[in-house]
mmCIF file of C-alpha atoms in Angstrom:
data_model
loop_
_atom_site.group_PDB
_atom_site.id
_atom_site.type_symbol
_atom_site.label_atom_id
_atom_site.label_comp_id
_atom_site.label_asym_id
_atom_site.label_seq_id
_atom_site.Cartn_x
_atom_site.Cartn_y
_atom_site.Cartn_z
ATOM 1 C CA UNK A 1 193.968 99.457 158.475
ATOM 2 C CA UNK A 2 195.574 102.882 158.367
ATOM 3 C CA UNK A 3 193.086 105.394 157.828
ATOM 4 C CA UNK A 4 189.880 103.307 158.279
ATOM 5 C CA UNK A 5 187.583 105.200 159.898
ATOM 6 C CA UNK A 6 183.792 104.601 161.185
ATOM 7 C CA UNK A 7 181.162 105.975 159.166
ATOM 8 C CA UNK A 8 178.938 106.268 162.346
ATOM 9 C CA UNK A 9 175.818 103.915 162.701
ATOM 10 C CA UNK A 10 175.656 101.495 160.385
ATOM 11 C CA UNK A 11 171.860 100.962 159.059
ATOM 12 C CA UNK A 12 171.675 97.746 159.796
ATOM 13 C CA UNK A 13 168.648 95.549 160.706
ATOM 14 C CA UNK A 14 168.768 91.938 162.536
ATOM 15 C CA UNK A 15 165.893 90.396 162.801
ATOM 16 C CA UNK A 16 165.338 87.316 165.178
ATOM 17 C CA UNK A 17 162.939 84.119 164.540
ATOM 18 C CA UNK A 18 161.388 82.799 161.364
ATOM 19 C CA UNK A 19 159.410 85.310 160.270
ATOM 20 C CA UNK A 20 157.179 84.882 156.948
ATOM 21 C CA UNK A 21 158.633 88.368 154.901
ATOM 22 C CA UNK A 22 156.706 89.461 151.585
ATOM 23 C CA UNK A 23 160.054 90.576 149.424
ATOM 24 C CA UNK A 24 159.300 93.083 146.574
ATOM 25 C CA UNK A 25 161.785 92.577 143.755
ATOM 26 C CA UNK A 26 162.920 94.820 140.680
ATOM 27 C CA UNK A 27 165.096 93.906 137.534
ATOM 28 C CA UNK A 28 167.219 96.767 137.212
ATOM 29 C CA UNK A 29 170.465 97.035 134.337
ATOM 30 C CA UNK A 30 174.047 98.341 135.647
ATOM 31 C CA UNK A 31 176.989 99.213 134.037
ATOM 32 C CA UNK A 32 178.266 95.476 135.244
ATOM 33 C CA UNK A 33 175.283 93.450 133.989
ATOM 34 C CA UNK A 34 171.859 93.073 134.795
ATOM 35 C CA UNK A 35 170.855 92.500 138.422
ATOM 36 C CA UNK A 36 168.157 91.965 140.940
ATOM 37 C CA UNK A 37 166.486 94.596 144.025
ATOM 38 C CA UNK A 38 164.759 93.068 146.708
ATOM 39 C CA UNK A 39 163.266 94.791 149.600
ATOM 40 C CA UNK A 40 161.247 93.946 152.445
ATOM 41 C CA UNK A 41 158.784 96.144 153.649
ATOM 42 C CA UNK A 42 161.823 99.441 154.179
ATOM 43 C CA UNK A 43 164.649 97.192 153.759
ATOM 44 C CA UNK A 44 166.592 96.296 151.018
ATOM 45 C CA UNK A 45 167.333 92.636 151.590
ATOM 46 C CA UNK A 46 169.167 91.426 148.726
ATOM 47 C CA UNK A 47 170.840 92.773 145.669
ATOM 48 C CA UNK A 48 172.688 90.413 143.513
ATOM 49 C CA UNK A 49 174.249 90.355 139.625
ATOM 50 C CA UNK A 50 171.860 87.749 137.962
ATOM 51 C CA UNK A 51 173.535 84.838 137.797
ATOM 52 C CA UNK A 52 174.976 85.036 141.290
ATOM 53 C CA UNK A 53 175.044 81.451 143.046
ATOM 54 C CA UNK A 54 173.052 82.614 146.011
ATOM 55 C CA UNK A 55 169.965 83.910 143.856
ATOM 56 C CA UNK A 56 167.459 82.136 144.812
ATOM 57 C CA UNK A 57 165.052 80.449 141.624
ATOM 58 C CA UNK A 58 163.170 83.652 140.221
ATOM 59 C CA UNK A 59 160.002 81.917 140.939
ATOM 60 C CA UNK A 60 160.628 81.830 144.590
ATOM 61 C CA UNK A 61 161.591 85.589 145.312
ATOM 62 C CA UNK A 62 158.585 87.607 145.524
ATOM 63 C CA UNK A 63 156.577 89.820 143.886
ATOM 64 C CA UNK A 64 157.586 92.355 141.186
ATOM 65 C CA UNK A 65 156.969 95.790 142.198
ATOM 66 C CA UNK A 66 157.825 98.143 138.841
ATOM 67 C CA UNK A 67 156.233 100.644 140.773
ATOM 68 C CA UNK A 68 157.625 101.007 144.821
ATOM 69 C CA UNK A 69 158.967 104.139 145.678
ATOM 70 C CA UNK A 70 161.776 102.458 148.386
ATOM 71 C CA UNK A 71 163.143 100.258 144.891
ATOM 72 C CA UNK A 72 163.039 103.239 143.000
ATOM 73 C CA UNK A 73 165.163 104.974 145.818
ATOM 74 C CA UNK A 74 167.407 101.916 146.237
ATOM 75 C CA UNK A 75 167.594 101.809 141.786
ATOM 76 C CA UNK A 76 168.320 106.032 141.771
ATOM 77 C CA UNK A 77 171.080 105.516 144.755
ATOM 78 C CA UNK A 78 172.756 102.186 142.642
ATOM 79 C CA UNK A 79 172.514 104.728 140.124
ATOM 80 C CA UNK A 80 174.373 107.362 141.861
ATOM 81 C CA UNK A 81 176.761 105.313 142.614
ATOM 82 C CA UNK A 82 177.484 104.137 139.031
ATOM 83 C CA UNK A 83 177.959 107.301 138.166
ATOM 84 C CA UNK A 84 180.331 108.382 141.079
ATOM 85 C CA UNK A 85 177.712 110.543 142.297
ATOM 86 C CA UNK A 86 177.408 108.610 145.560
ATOM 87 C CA UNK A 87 179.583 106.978 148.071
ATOM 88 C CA UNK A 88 177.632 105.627 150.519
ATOM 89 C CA UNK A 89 174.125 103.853 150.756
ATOM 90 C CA UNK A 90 171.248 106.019 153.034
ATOM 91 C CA UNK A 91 168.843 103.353 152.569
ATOM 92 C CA UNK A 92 168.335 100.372 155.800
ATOM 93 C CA UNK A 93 169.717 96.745 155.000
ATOM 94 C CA UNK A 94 168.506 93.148 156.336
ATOM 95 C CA UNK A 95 170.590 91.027 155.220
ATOM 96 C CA UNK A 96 169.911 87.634 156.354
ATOM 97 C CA UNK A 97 172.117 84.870 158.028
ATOM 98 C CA UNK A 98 173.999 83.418 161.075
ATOM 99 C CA UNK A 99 174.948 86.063 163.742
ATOM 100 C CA UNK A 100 178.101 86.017 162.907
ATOM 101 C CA UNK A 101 177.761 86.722 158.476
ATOM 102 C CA UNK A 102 175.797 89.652 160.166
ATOM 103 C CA UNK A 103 178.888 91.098 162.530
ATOM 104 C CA UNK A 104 180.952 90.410 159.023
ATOM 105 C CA UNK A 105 178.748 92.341 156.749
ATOM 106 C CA UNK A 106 178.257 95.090 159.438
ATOM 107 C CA UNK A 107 181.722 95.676 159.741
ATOM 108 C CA UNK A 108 182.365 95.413 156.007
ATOM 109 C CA UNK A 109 179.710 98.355 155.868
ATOM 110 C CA UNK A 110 182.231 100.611 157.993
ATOM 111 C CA UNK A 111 185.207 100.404 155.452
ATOM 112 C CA UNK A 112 184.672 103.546 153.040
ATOM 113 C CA UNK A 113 184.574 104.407 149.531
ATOM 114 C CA UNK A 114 188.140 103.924 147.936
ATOM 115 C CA UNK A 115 189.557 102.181 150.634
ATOM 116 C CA UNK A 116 190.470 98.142 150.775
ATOM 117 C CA UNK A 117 191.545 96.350 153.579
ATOM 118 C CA UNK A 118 192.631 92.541 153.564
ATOM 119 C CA UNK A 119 190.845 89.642 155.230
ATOM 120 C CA UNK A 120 193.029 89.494 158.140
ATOM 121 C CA UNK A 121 192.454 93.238 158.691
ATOM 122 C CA UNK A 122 188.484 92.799 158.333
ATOM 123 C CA UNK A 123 188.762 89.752 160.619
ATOM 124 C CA UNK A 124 191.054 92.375 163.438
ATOM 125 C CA UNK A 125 188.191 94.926 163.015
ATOM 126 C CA UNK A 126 184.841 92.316 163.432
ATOM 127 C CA UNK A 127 186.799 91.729 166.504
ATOM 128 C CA UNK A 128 188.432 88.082 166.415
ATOM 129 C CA UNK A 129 191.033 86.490 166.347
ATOM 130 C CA UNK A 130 193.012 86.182 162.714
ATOM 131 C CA UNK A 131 192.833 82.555 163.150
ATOM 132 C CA UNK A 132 189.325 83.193 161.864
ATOM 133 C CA UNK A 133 190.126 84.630 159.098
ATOM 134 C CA UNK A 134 188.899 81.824 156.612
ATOM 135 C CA UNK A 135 185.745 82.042 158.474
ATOM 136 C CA UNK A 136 185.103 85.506 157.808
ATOM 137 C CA UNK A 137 185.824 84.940 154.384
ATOM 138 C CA UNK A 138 183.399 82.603 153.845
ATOM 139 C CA UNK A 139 181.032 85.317 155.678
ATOM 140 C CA UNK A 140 182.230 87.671 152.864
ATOM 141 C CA UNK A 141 181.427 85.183 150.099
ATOM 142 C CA UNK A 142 177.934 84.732 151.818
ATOM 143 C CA UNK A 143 176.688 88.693 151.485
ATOM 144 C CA UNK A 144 173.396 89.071 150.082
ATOM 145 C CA UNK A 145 173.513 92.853 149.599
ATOM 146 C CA UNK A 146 176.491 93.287 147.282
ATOM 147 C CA UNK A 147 177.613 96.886 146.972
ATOM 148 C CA UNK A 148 175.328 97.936 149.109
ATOM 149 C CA UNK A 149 177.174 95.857 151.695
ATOM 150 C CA UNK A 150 180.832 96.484 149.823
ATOM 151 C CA UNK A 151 182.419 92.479 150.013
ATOM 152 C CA UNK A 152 184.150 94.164 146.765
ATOM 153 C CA UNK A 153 186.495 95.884 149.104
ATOM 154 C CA UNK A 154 188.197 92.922 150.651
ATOM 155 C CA UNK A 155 191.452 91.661 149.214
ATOM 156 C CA UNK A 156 194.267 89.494 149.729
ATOM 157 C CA UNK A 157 197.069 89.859 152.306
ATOM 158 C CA UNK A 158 199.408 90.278 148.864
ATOM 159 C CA UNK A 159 196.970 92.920 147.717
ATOM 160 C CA UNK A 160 195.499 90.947 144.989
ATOM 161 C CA UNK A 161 191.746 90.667 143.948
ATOM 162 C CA UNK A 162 190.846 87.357 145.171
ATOM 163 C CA UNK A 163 187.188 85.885 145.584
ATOM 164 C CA UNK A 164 183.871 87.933 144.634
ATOM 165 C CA UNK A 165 180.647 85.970 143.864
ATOM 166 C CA UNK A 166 179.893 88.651 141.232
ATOM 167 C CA UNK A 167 183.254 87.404 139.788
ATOM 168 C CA UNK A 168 186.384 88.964 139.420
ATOM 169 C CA UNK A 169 186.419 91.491 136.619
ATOM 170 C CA UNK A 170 183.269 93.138 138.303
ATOM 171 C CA UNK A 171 185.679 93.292 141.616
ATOM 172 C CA UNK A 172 188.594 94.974 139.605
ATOM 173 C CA UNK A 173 185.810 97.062 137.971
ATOM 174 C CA UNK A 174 184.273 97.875 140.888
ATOM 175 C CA UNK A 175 187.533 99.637 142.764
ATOM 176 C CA UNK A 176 188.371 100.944 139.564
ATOM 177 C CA UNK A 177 185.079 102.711 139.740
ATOM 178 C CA UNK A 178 186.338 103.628 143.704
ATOM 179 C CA UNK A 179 189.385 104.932 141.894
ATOM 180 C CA UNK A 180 191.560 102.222 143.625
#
């Protein structure tokens, strides 16, 4: 955990109760493979490689929106990114789950660009004890928002690259892109 630091807020939205969302979605190709943008009203709310096992069926997600301005930020920053031009996201997440995948994914917002930390360290900094440690991992496995919401960060105690729902070559290409 050495050298961790916060990155200040973390643009992060919860919201409470089951509210009926209208999700705008975009197709959009990365260096790693196609993927899919969601957004909800100023929120990006899910951004997965397709394929992922969480995507929900395509005929379920929403409308396509070629044409929104916030997916065409959220595309340009993904962009940035690719292209080591950016190292962190400006644009508001919702990701959606339990209260606790939420504490999880807000804490894995605060670990910065070219750094890892293991499970057991990302368990320490949500605040609980290591003995949830599996529980938090299955929290990391959960994330809706990769990259934006950096699950590709997390290792092993041993250092190794172990679980990523975008699979395991995107992981090691992901901190090789991170320069780690």
């Amino acid at each position: 955990m050495e050298g961790l630091r916060r990155n200040g807020p973390v643009a992060i939205t919860l919201r409470k109760g089951v509210e009926e969302m209208k999700h705008i979605c975009r197709n959009i190709g990365t260096p790693l493979g196609p993927a899919i943008l969601m957004a909800e009203e100023d929120h990006v709310v899910r951004f997965a490689f397709i394929g992922h096992p969480l995507l929900p069926h395509p005929g379920s997600i929403g409308n396509y929106a070629p044409e929104s301005p916030f997916l065409s930020e959220a595309e340009r920053q993904i962009g940035e990114y690719f292209s080591k031009k950016r190292q962190v996201f400006t644009l508001p997440v919702n990701p959606k789950g339990t209260t606790f995948q939420c504490l999880v994914w807000k804490t894995l917002m605060e670990v910065p660009f070219g750094k890892t930390v293991s499970y057991r360290e990302l368990t320490l900094l949500t605040g609980k004890s290591k003995n949830l440690t599996r529980a938090v991992a299955s929290a990391i496995a959960r994330n809706p928002i990769m990259i934006f919401i950096p699950c590709h960060r997390i290792i092993g105690s041993d250092s190794s690259l172990t679980g990523y729902a975008g699979g395991l070559e995107r992981k090691k290409m992901l901190l090789e892109l991170e320069n780690l």
